[in-house]
Amino acid sequence: MRIPLSCLLVVLAALGAACTGTVPNLGSAVCTPSCPGGLSCIDNADFPGGACTSVCSSAAGCPTGSACVQLSTGEFCLPSCASGDGCPTGLVCGNAGNAGRVCLAAAAAPASATSCPTQPVASNGGTIAVPEYTGCVQPIVQSTYAPAPPAIGSTLSLGAHQVGETVQFQLPPGTSGFTVVSQGTATNVERVSVFGGILPNSPLPTPIASPDGAFFAYPTSFDQAPSDRMLTWSPISPVTAAVTFPNGTAGLRKAAEGLPPGTWSLTVSDLLHECGVLACGDPASGSTSNQYDVTVLTRSGGIPERGALDLAVYLVSGSFTAATATSSDGFRRMLRRMADDFARAGICLQSVTYYDVPPWARTRWASLAVSEALAADPCSDYRQLLTLARPGNVVSLFFVDEITEPNAPPGTQLVGYDGAIPGVSTFNGTTAGGAVVSSADITSSAGCGNAFSISCGPDVVGETAAHEVGHALGLFHTTETLGASGEDFDPIADTPQCLCSLCVAASARASCADQQSAPAQPTVVDGTDCAQGTQACGGADYLMFWQLTDLSGGNVSPQEGQVMRMNPLVRPL
Amino acid sequence: MRERLAQLGLVAALVLGPRAWSETVDTEVRARVEGLLGAYRSVTVAEWRAVGPGAAPLLQAVARDPRAVPTRRARALAALGVVQPEAAAPVIQQLAADGTVPAVLRSAAVDAAPSVLGAGALNLLVPLLRDREPLVRRHSAEALASTGVGGCQAVVAEARTRPASDPVARAASRCEAQLRNVPSRDR
């Protein structure tokens, strides 16, 4: 008997026999059998799979022997404990900041790796032929989306439209997802002043309406939990961007049901326009002056259990060529790491083509500077590099000799930088597609053994490249610098969180961003803070954690894998 | 004073070695440093300052550790230049000049040199304009260009001996514009 009477008398009967999620991949709002009197079945990012508990308020209202704890989705009564033995089945005894140790949901289990029929095949694609650029290029390109049989989708070119215009499109029966790609013209406004900062003026179709009513509208308030939103959008790339449905828990549930067929509509918009409602402070807020070429890619057949992915790797390097990469032990080990990570997402890495770039491109881009300001400029070297990608249904990675950051302490080197979340899949050659990865560590093999190590260069490059591909396929970080509750972004409920005020040492707790609105020097959550085995203090082992440490296990949650497999670049297997 | 402290730092590092350095670091500080060194994004000067000088021994150990990957060593060196510049100085001098060290790490040392070594950076960087590694030449030229007239004069002089495609020559064009704006008596 692992559920002590004291816990039953307080509020939380648990996961397991009393309260079990029934749809493992999507989470379930059903606790079976129903929860005992006075308790509610809570199935969200704090209790993925469902748990019977009760809410409380202002750290009060819980019976003796339990504590009212602020989790990411609200305050809940949780039994106090001294060790794991004192918790109901399915819960574990863990740190909860000032509340001491309480019974928390165990960290949701990551997905199991799929079995792939073959190892990835690397080949030499030769040198791409691109004339030297004489100015800034901002191409508007056509999609190469051509789903292999059986047909799983189509391309709907909706043409050029002004911000504010509403455009209709047809979704056929059996549609499970779609991607909207908006490509702006070179005369569009590139940046927006948002509450004193500068962000890229990223396009976003909103609202989107289904035949049976409203489907998605960019929120005017952000009270709703990210995982409850139908779509999550992040303004990362200027002028050109994509958004893929589904990209979060609520969307995955909807996709599993299937989307209503018929006439849908979207309204062309961008951050500058949305700033009219949000009162961002930009003088041009609400502007409808920008124009976008809009394409919708549809996806049918449900969420595939397994998918296949191809990569194009452009060697923008004075150190490596496509010929040497295909025969290099370091590159082979890097690909193995990537393939292992993708397998955990249910994706088989199949073909990898290495390309050389012309000498003028190597001279210009082998040493690349990246910063938020440069990423917000479509004409920066960083954004211009991405336009070298050749057409094709592949994720494009640009391996450069080094990535520097002009605003960081001098000497700082970065390991990777993504173009957008998601990348503009199947529209290779825009300023927003693909990602850059530093190849500086690839030959550093002194620390390579059988297991993953951050002292093994190919492992570091492989994990970084897989992380950037994760972004390109639609994933956000599971936890950011200030902890899951300090920054509101991850729309997936089954990824472990790391709530600063629950997970860090007592001495650092007062400066957590979830304790103060704007601490002078907010506490940062590290791998060790986020490796405690609970849903509230976990995630350091995940591919999309914000740091790469020896705790990194390249893990992917079941729902993260589903989001990746619904990207247009992933073919169902 | 800065040079004296730097020498002490170098001697201590040589005597104690990386492992001994790292053992002196508090567990919490170690976790913070390990995490920030592994961040996918860049870490700001303010974030490193918040970690404090207690991080210096570990950062120094990582920067010098030949088993660590070059980007990690570079980040450690950059951070060391923030949390304890006097400890960074000898590491910068050694790594920048060592032709057996990965070019990316040498370039990081070159980048950090002006802010850590001050005027002393010129003596380190000018010879590196002739380094066999193009990446090191490039960073040296850019670092010298950032130091003002003296650095720019060295870059322009070296560029005259090199083809236009050389990284030093490309940095020189910026320096020439800078020098044109300087009164002739100051050149």
CSV table of N, CA, C and O in Angstrom, one decimal, chain A residues 248-310:
chain,number,residue,atom,x,y,z
A,248,GLY,N,1.3,22.8,-30.7
A,248,GLY,CA,1.2,22.8,-29.2
A,248,GLY,C,0.1,21.7,-28.8
A,248,GLY,O,-0.5,21.1,-29.7
A,249,THR,N,-0.1,21.6,-27.5
A,249,THR,CA,-0.9,20.5,-27.0
A,249,THR,C,-2.4,20.7,-27.5
A,249,THR,O,-3.0,19.7,-28.0
A,250,ALA,N,-2.9,21.9,-27.4
A,250,ALA,CA,-4.3,22.1,-27.8
A,250,ALA,C,-4.5,21.8,-29.3
A,250,ALA,O,-5.4,21.2,-29.7
A,251,GLY,N,-3.5,22.2,-30.1
A,251,GLY,CA,-3.5,22.0,-31.5
A,251,GLY,C,-3.4,20.5,-31.9
A,251,GLY,O,-4.1,20.0,-32.8
A,252,LEU,N,-2.6,19.8,-31.1
A,252,LEU,CA,-2.4,18.3,-31.4
A,252,LEU,C,-3.8,17.6,-31.1
A,252,LEU,O,-4.1,16.7,-31.9
A,253,ARG,N,-4.5,18.0,-30.1
A,253,ARG,CA,-5.8,17.4,-29.8
A,253,ARG,C,-6.7,17.6,-31.0
A,253,ARG,O,-7.4,16.7,-31.4
A,254,LYS,N,-6.7,18.9,-31.4
A,254,LYS,CA,-7.6,19.2,-32.5
A,254,LYS,C,-7.2,18.5,-33.8
A,254,LYS,O,-8.1,18.0,-34.5
A,255,ALA,N,-5.9,18.4,-34.0
A,255,ALA,CA,-5.4,17.7,-35.3
A,255,ALA,C,-5.8,16.2,-35.2
A,255,ALA,O,-6.1,15.7,-36.3
A,256,ALA,N,-5.8,15.6,-34.1
A,256,ALA,CA,-6.1,14.2,-34.0
A,256,ALA,C,-7.6,14.0,-34.3
A,256,ALA,O,-8.0,12.9,-34.8
A,257,GLU,N,-8.4,15.0,-34.0
A,257,GLU,CA,-9.9,14.9,-34.4
A,257,GLU,C,-10.1,15.1,-35.8
A,257,GLU,O,-11.1,14.6,-36.4
A,258,GLY,N,-9.2,15.8,-36.5
A,258,GLY,CA,-9.4,16.2,-37.9
A,258,GLY,C,-10.0,17.6,-38.0
A,258,GLY,O,-10.8,18.0,-37.1
A,259,LEU,N,-9.6,18.4,-39.0
A,259,LEU,CA,-10.1,19.7,-39.1
A,259,LEU,C,-11.4,19.7,-40.0
A,259,LEU,O,-11.5,18.9,-40.9
A,260,PRO,N,-12.3,20.6,-39.7
A,260,PRO,CA,-13.5,20.7,-40.5
A,260,PRO,C,-13.2,21.1,-42.0
A,260,PRO,O,-12.5,22.0,-42.2
A,261,PRO,N,-13.7,20.3,-42.9
A,261,PRO,CA,-13.4,20.6,-44.3
A,261,PRO,C,-14.2,21.8,-44.8
A,261,PRO,O,-15.3,22.1,-44.1
A,262,GLY,N,-13.8,22.4,-45.9
A,262,GLY,CA,-14.6,23.5,-46.4
A,262,GLY,C,-13.8,24.8,-46.5
A,262,GLY,O,-12.6,24.8,-46.6
A,263,THR,N,-14.6,25.9,-46.5
A,263,THR,CA,-13.9,27.2,-46.7
A,263,THR,C,-13.4,27.8,-45.4
A,263,THR,O,-14.2,28.0,-44.5
A,264,TRP,N,-12.1,28.0,-45.4
A,264,TRP,CA,-11.5,28.7,-44.2
A,264,TRP,C,-11.1,30.1,-44.7
A,264,TRP,O,-11.0,30.4,-45.9
A,265,SER,N,-10.7,30.9,-43.7
A,265,SER,CA,-10.2,32.2,-44.1
A,265,SER,C,-9.1,32.6,-43.1
A,265,SER,O,-9.0,32.1,-42.0
A,266,LEU,N,-8.2,33.4,-43.6
A,266,LEU,CA,-7.2,34.0,-42.7
A,266,LEU,C,-7.1,35.5,-43.1
A,266,LEU,O,-7.4,35.9,-44.2
A,267,THR,N,-6.7,36.3,-42.1
A,267,THR,CA,-6.5,37.7,-42.3
A,267,THR,C,-5.0,38.0,-42.3
A,267,THR,O,-4.3,37.6,-41.3
A,268,VAL,N,-4.4,38.6,-43.3
A,268,VAL,CA,-3.0,38.8,-43.4
A,268,VAL,C,-2.6,39.9,-42.4
A,268,VAL,O,-3.3,40.9,-42.3
A,269,SER,N,-1.6,39.6,-41.6
A,269,SER,CA,-1.2,40.5,-40.6
A,269,SER,C,0.3,40.4,-40.3
A,269,SER,O,1.0,39.5,-40.8
A,270,ASP,N,0.8,41.3,-39.4
A,270,ASP,CA,2.2,41.2,-39.0
A,270,ASP,C,2.2,41.8,-37.6
A,270,ASP,O,1.2,42.4,-37.1
A,271,LEU,N,3.4,41.7,-37.0
A,271,LEU,CA,3.5,42.2,-35.6
A,271,LEU,C,3.2,43.7,-35.5
A,271,LEU,O,2.6,44.2,-34.6
A,272,LEU,N,3.7,44.5,-36.6
A,272,LEU,CA,3.4,45.9,-36.6
A,272,LEU,C,1.9,46.2,-36.5
A,272,LEU,O,1.4,47.1,-35.8
A,273,HIS,N,1.2,45.4,-37.3
A,273,HIS,CA,-0.3,45.6,-37.3
A,273,HIS,C,-0.9,45.2,-35.9
A,273,HIS,O,-1.7,45.9,-35.4
A,274,GLU,N,-0.5,44.1,-35.4
A,274,GLU,CA,-1.0,43.6,-34.1
A,274,GLU,C,-0.7,44.6,-33.0
A,274,GLU,O,-1.4,44.7,-32.0
A,275,CYS,N,0.4,45.3,-33.2
A,275,CYS,CA,0.8,46.3,-32.2
A,275,CYS,C,-0.3,47.4,-32.0
A,275,CYS,O,-0.3,48.1,-31.0
A,276,GLY,N,-1.1,47.5,-33.0
A,276,GLY,CA,-2.2,48.5,-32.9
A,276,GLY,C,-3.1,48.2,-31.7
A,276,GLY,O,-3.5,49.1,-31.0
A,277,VAL,N,-3.4,46.9,-31.5
A,277,VAL,CA,-4.2,46.5,-30.4
A,277,VAL,C,-3.4,46.4,-29.1
A,277,VAL,O,-3.9,46.7,-28.0
A,278,LEU,N,-2.2,45.9,-29.3
A,278,LEU,CA,-1.4,45.6,-28.1
A,278,LEU,C,-0.8,46.9,-27.5
A,278,LEU,O,-0.2,46.9,-26.4
A,279,ALA,N,-0.9,48.0,-28.3
A,279,ALA,CA,-0.3,49.3,-27.8
A,279,ALA,C,1.2,49.2,-27.5
A,279,ALA,O,1.6,49.4,-26.4
A,280,CYS,N,2.0,48.7,-28.5
A,280,CYS,CA,3.4,48.4,-28.3
A,280,CYS,C,4.2,49.6,-28.1
A,280,CYS,O,5.3,49.6,-27.6
A,281,GLY,N,3.7,50.7,-28.7
A,281,GLY,CA,4.5,52.0,-28.6
A,281,GLY,C,5.2,52.4,-29.9
A,281,GLY,O,5.8,53.4,-29.9
A,282,ASP,N,5.2,51.5,-30.9
A,282,ASP,CA,5.8,51.9,-32.2
A,282,ASP,C,4.8,53.0,-32.8
A,282,ASP,O,3.6,52.8,-32.9
A,283,PRO,N,5.4,54.1,-33.4
A,283,PRO,CA,4.6,55.1,-34.0
A,283,PRO,C,3.7,54.6,-35.1
A,283,PRO,O,2.6,55.1,-35.4
A,284,ALA,N,4.2,53.5,-35.8
A,284,ALA,CA,3.4,53.0,-36.9
A,284,ALA,C,2.5,51.8,-36.5
A,284,ALA,O,2.0,51.1,-37.4
A,285,SER,N,2.3,51.6,-35.2
A,285,SER,CA,1.5,50.5,-34.8
A,285,SER,C,0.1,50.5,-35.5
A,285,SER,O,-0.5,51.5,-35.6
A,286,GLY,N,-0.3,49.3,-35.9
A,286,GLY,CA,-1.6,49.2,-36.5
A,286,GLY,C,-1.5,49.4,-38.0
A,286,GLY,O,-2.5,49.2,-38.7
A,287,SER,N,-0.3,49.7,-38.5
A,287,SER,CA,-0.2,49.9,-40.0
A,287,SER,C,-0.6,48.8,-40.8
A,287,SER,O,-0.4,47.6,-40.5
A,288,THR,N,-1.2,49.1,-42.0
A,288,THR,CA,-1.6,48.1,-43.0
A,288,THR,C,-0.8,48.2,-44.2
A,288,THR,O,-1.2,47.7,-45.3
A,289,SER,N,0.3,48.9,-44.1
A,289,SER,CA,1.1,49.2,-45.3
A,289,SER,C,1.8,48.1,-46.0
A,289,SER,O,2.2,48.1,-47.1
A,290,ASN,N,2.1,47.0,-45.2
A,290,ASN,CA,2.9,45.9,-45.7
A,290,ASN,C,2.1,44.9,-46.5
A,290,ASN,O,0.9,44.8,-46.3
A,291,GLN,N,2.9,44.2,-47.4
A,291,GLN,CA,2.2,43.3,-48.3
A,291,GLN,C,3.0,41.9,-48.2
A,291,GLN,O,4.2,41.9,-48.1
A,292,TYR,N,2.2,40.9,-48.3
A,292,TYR,CA,2.8,39.5,-48.2
A,292,TYR,C,2.3,38.6,-49.3
A,292,TYR,O,1.1,38.6,-49.6
A,293,ASP,N,3.1,37.8,-49.8
A,293,ASP,CA,2.7,36.6,-50.6
A,293,ASP,C,2.4,35.5,-49.7
A,293,ASP,O,3.2,35.1,-48.9
A,294,VAL,N,1.2,35.0,-49.8
A,294,VAL,CA,0.7,34.0,-48.8
A,294,VAL,C,0.5,32.6,-49.5
A,294,VAL,O,-0.1,32.5,-50.6
A,295,THR,N,1.0,31.6,-48.9
A,295,THR,CA,0.8,30.2,-49.4
A,295,THR,C,0.3,29.3,-48.2
A,295,THR,O,0.9,29.5,-47.1
A,296,VAL,N,-0.6,28.4,-48.4
A,296,VAL,CA,-1.0,27.5,-47.4
A,296,VAL,C,-0.6,26.1,-47.9
A,296,VAL,O,-0.9,25.7,-49.0
A,297,LEU,N,0.1,25.3,-47.0
A,297,LEU,CA,0.4,23.9,-47.3
A,297,LEU,C,-0.5,23.1,-46.4
A,297,LEU,O,-0.6,23.3,-45.2
A,298,THR,N,-1.3,22.2,-47.0
A,298,THR,CA,-2.2,21.3,-46.2
A,298,THR,C,-1.5,20.0,-45.9
A,298,THR,O,-0.7,19.5,-46.7
A,299,ARG,N,-2.0,19.4,-44.9
A,299,ARG,CA,-1.5,18.1,-44.5
A,299,ARG,C,-2.6,17.2,-44.0
A,299,ARG,O,-3.4,17.6,-43.2
A,300,SER,N,-2.7,16.0,-44.6
A,300,SER,CA,-3.8,15.1,-44.2
A,300,SER,C,-3.3,13.8,-43.7
A,300,SER,O,-2.0,13.5,-43.8
A,301,GLY,N,-4.1,12.9,-43.2
A,301,GLY,CA,-3.7,11.6,-42.8
A,301,GLY,C,-3.4,11.5,-41.4
A,301,GLY,O,-2.9,10.4,-40.9
A,302,GLY,N,-3.7,12.5,-40.6
A,302,GLY,CA,-3.5,12.4,-39.1
A,302,GLY,C,-2.0,12.6,-38.8
A,302,GLY,O,-1.2,12.9,-39.6
A,303,ILE,N,-1.7,12.4,-37.5
A,303,ILE,CA,-0.3,12.6,-37.1
A,303,ILE,C,0.4,11.2,-37.3
A,303,ILE,O,0.1,10.2,-36.6
A,304,PRO,N,1.4,11.2,-38.1
A,304,PRO,CA,2.1,9.9,-38.4
A,304,PRO,C,2.8,9.4,-37.2
A,304,PRO,O,3.4,10.2,-36.4
A,305,GLU,N,2.9,8.1,-37.0
A,305,GLU,CA,3.6,7.5,-35.9
A,305,GLU,C,5.1,7.6,-36.1
A,305,GLU,O,5.9,7.6,-35.2
A,306,ARG,N,5.5,7.7,-37.4
A,306,ARG,CA,6.9,7.7,-37.7
A,306,ARG,C,7.1,8.6,-39.0
A,306,ARG,O,6.3,8.6,-39.8
A,307,GLY,N,8.3,9.2,-39.1
A,307,GLY,CA,8.5,10.0,-40.3
A,307,GLY,C,9.9,9.9,-40.7
A,307,GLY,O,10.8,9.4,-40.1
A,308,ALA,N,10.2,10.5,-41.9
A,308,ALA,CA,11.6,10.5,-42.5
A,308,ALA,C,11.9,12.0,-42.8
A,308,ALA,O,11.1,12.8,-43.1
A,309,LEU,N,13.2,12.3,-42.7
A,309,LEU,CA,13.7,13.6,-42.9
A,309,LEU,C,15.1,13.6,-43.6
A,309,LEU,O,15.9,12.7,-43.4
A,310,ASP,N,15.3,14.6,-44.5
A,310,ASP,CA,16.5,14.7,-45.2
A,310,ASP,C,17.1,16.1,-44.8
A,310,ASP,O,16.4,17.0,-44.5
